[in-house]
Amino acid sequence: MSRKYDVVVIGAGPAGYIAAIRAAQHGLQVACIDEWQNRDGKHAFGGTCLNAGCIPSKALLESSELYHRATHEFKKHGITTGDVGIDIAAMQKRRAGIVRQLTGGIAGLFKANKVDGLVGHGKLLADRRVEFTPIEGAVEIVDADHVILASGSTPIELPVAPFDGEKIVDSWDALEFEQVPERLGVVGAGVIGLELGSVWARLGATVTVIEALKDFLSMADRDVAAIAAKDFKKQGLDIRLAATLTSAAPTANGVSVHYEDETGPQTIEVDKLIVAVGRRPFTRELFADDAGIQLDDRGFIVVDDECRTRVKQVFAVGDCVRGPMLAHKGSEEGVMVADLIAGTTSEVNYDVIPSVIYTAPEIAWAGQTEEQVRASGREYKTGTFPFAASGRAKAMEQTSGIVKVISASDDDEILGVHIIGPMAGELIAEAVLAMEFSASTEDLQRTIHAHPSLAEALHEAALAVDKRALNYVNR
Ligand code: FAD
Ligand code: NAI
């Protein structure tokens, strides 16, 4: 006799494991199938985010930032130290420990919520039957009332620079370098390129980033991108724009990288090359031909606004469907789908999903950029406040950056908030909450913010929208 569940989730990344837990909290019988294998051959729940993405990258960003501050900022505070060194093995051990704790935590959460975590491969067959191939043991057919596909994504590999896992690497390998490469090349000045480029630059690598587009950080507001470009240059990141990779090949000493920019063909030699040109949905062996699942021309599973596929009672969430490839976007889709399955109303507000780039300074935004608002034709006003005028930022010695608020001229709606500066990834939460609750700019202006705090910069930027900033000369 085959097992039967109310809900079977395939994939235990932040989209899938959250969907499983939420469904179980509704009292449903839930199984979550996951096949992730770490480099040591061991399985761990958590998918890309916990094992090879969000969490390990933030662990290394923190370590490298502390090292950078110790070597560059301590003196200003009057702190003297002996020689400051960095032990890469210890840094990596800490990173691995954090990952182990958090992925183990998911196994604990499954147990506490009575989710059956099944380790192995899941494949959707016709009629919501799922073929489960355990890592060890016999293949089993599991019947499900509802199926949630949450299979995630994988790095895009360029045919002109195939990964060899040694010298030409993806982001996962780049998180596990055992020593600092002297010369590091990065293809793609996107989120991964900038975060991982920053990690290794802070630890001493000479970093060259090759970016195909002419505009730096094209998805961000132009004012923010301009500040970021200046700051990253100061930090030693050599970002070459309008530069398209033509080939890269390992040599005896490293990698020979060829690209073309506006002046013609160029070559650089590096020790390691990270290729970070985006990710693509991962759906290999995820469903049988007759399961009824449709992919779009970019390989994403086709779903509607409620993450329903074309097959009744089969949903898909996270990186394998349209929308930004962000952990929190996938998790919220997981929550929505579990709620819908349980018969309650639920939705995801795709207009207010925060984006954060964890560089120094951090970059974060929610809503539309000024360029998008202008293109929409809506009348708007903007207010900007620099961290250089923030007492807290000064005390922290982190004064680079701004908060920019974009508001509608007619009804004062907050259309976009863009932050580059200290703790931008935390500060954006207030803007997200305000936008989620349809607060007006005046509501932000009339909200009391603690002094001195970084959050005051958002308060002042909101005031600046109406030329009422109190701690900065309005323009
Ligand atoms: P995944 O996390 O990819 O999980 C999918 C899981 O499904 C995996 O465990 C996979 O093995 C399993 N699976 C797939 N197919 C099957 C199958 N057929 N059977 C069984 N199991 C299967 N996002 C952020 O929001 N913030 C960040 O700071 C951030 N940093 C990142 C840093 C890096 C270096 C990278 C690479 C990504 C980062 N991301 C970040 C993106 C984030 O990791 C993804 O958006 C997120 O992991 C997507 O979640 P998911 O659950 O859809 O897929
Ligand atoms: P990305 O889409 O952010 O950036 C890829 C960059 O590579 C783009 O700027 C693109 O123009 C460039 N590019 C593409 N082909 C190229 C070529 N042949 N030569 C030179 N440049 C080329 O993708 P990335 O950085 O790989 O990240 C993947 C996903 O992971 C992102 O969509 C992001 O959402 C997610 N992520 C999120 C993080 C966060 O939230 N902090 C951190 C890291 C990743």
CSV table of C-alpha atoms and ligand atoms in Angstrom, one decimal, residues 10-16 33-36 46-49 52-54 57-58 120-122 150-153 171 175 192 195-196 279 282 284-286 317-320 325-328 358, ligand 1:
chain,number,residue,atom,x,y,z
A,10,ILE,CA,9.1,18.6,-3.5
A,11,GLY,CA,12.1,20.7,-2.4
A,12,ALA,CA,13.1,21.9,1.1
A,13,GLY,CA,14.6,25.3,0.3
A,14,PRO,CA,13.0,28.4,1.9
A,15,ALA,CA,10.0,28.1,-0.4
A,16,GLY,CA,9.3,24.4,0.1
A,33,ILE,CA,11.0,15.5,-0.2
A,34,ASP,CA,14.5,16.9,-0.6
A,35,GLU,CA,17.6,15.7,-2.3
A,36,TRP,CA,20.2,18.4,-1.5
A,46,GLY,CA,17.4,24.3,3.5
A,47,GLY,CA,18.2,24.2,-0.2
A,48,THR,CA,20.4,26.8,-1.9
A,49,CYS,CA,19.6,29.5,0.6
A,52,ALA,CA,25.1,27.6,-0.6
A,53,GLY,CA,23.5,31.0,-0.8
A,54,CYS,CA,22.0,33.6,1.6
A,57,SER,CA,27.5,34.4,2.0
A,58,LYS,CA,26.3,36.6,4.9
A,120,GLY,CA,15.7,11.6,-1.9
A,121,HIS,CA,14.3,12.6,-5.2
A,122,GLY,CA,10.7,13.5,-5.9
A,150,ALA,CA,9.6,24.0,-4.9
A,151,SER,CA,12.7,22.8,-6.8
A,152,GLY,CA,14.6,26.0,-6.8
A,153,SER,CA,17.3,27.2,-9.2
A,171,SER,CA,29.0,31.0,-6.4
A,175,LEU,CA,32.0,30.5,-0.9
A,192,ILE,CA,26.4,37.6,-6.3
A,195,GLU,CA,28.7,40.4,-2.6
A,196,LEU,CA,31.3,37.7,-3.2
A,279,ARG,CA,20.4,31.6,-12.2
A,282,PHE,CA,15.9,23.8,-11.8
A,284,ARG,CA,15.4,18.3,-14.0
A,285,GLU,CA,13.4,15.0,-13.6
A,286,LEU,CA,10.8,17.0,-11.5
A,317,VAL,CA,6.6,28.3,-5.6
A,318,GLY,CA,10.0,30.0,-5.2
A,319,ASP,CA,12.9,30.2,-7.7
A,320,CYS,CA,11.3,27.7,-10.1
A,325,MET,CA,14.8,34.8,-7.1
A,326,LEU,CA,14.7,35.8,-3.5
A,327,ALA,CA,14.3,33.5,-0.4
A,328,HIS,CA,11.6,35.7,1.2
A,358,TYR,CA,24.7,43.0,1.5
B,1,FAD,P1,16.2,26.3,-3.3
B,1,FAD,O1,16.7,27.0,-2.1
B,1,FAD,O2,17.1,26.2,-4.5
B,1,FAD,O3,15.8,24.9,-2.8
B,1,FAD,C1,15.3,23.9,-3.7
B,1,FAD,C2,15.5,22.6,-3.0
B,1,FAD,O4,14.8,21.6,-3.8
B,1,FAD,C3,17.0,22.1,-3.0
B,1,FAD,O5,17.3,21.5,-1.8
B,1,FAD,C4,17.0,21.0,-4.1
B,1,FAD,O6,18.0,20.0,-3.9
B,1,FAD,C5,15.6,20.4,-4.0
B,1,FAD,N1,15.1,19.7,-5.1
B,1,FAD,C6,15.1,20.2,-6.4
B,1,FAD,N2,14.5,19.3,-7.2
B,1,FAD,C7,14.2,18.2,-6.4
B,1,FAD,C8,13.6,16.9,-6.7
B,1,FAD,N3,13.1,16.6,-7.9
B,1,FAD,N4,13.4,16.1,-5.6
B,1,FAD,C9,13.9,16.4,-4.4
B,1,FAD,N5,14.4,17.6,-4.1
B,1,FAD,C10,14.6,18.5,-5.1
B,1,FAD,N6,18.1,35.4,-1.6
B,1,FAD,C11,17.8,36.2,-0.6
B,1,FAD,O7,16.6,36.5,-0.5
B,1,FAD,N7,18.7,36.8,0.2
B,1,FAD,C12,20.0,36.6,0.1
B,1,FAD,O8,20.8,37.1,0.8
B,1,FAD,C13,20.5,35.7,-0.9
B,1,FAD,N8,21.8,35.4,-1.1
B,1,FAD,C14,22.1,34.4,-2.0
B,1,FAD,C15,23.5,34.2,-2.2
B,1,FAD,C16,23.9,33.3,-3.1
B,1,FAD,C17,25.4,33.0,-3.3
B,1,FAD,C18,22.9,32.6,-3.9
B,1,FAD,C19,23.4,31.6,-4.9
B,1,FAD,C20,21.6,32.9,-3.8
B,1,FAD,C21,21.2,33.8,-2.8
B,1,FAD,N9,19.8,34.1,-2.7
B,1,FAD,C22,19.5,35.1,-1.7
B,1,FAD,C23,18.8,33.5,-3.5
B,1,FAD,C24,18.1,32.4,-2.7
B,1,FAD,O9,19.1,31.5,-2.3
B,1,FAD,C25,17.0,31.7,-3.5
B,1,FAD,O10,16.1,32.7,-3.9
B,1,FAD,C26,16.3,30.7,-2.6
B,1,FAD,O11,17.1,29.7,-2.1
B,1,FAD,C27,15.2,30.0,-3.5
B,1,FAD,O12,14.5,29.1,-2.6
B,1,FAD,P2,13.7,27.9,-3.2
B,1,FAD,O13,13.2,27.2,-2.1
B,1,FAD,O14,12.9,28.3,-4.3
B,1,FAD,O15,14.9,27.0,-3.9
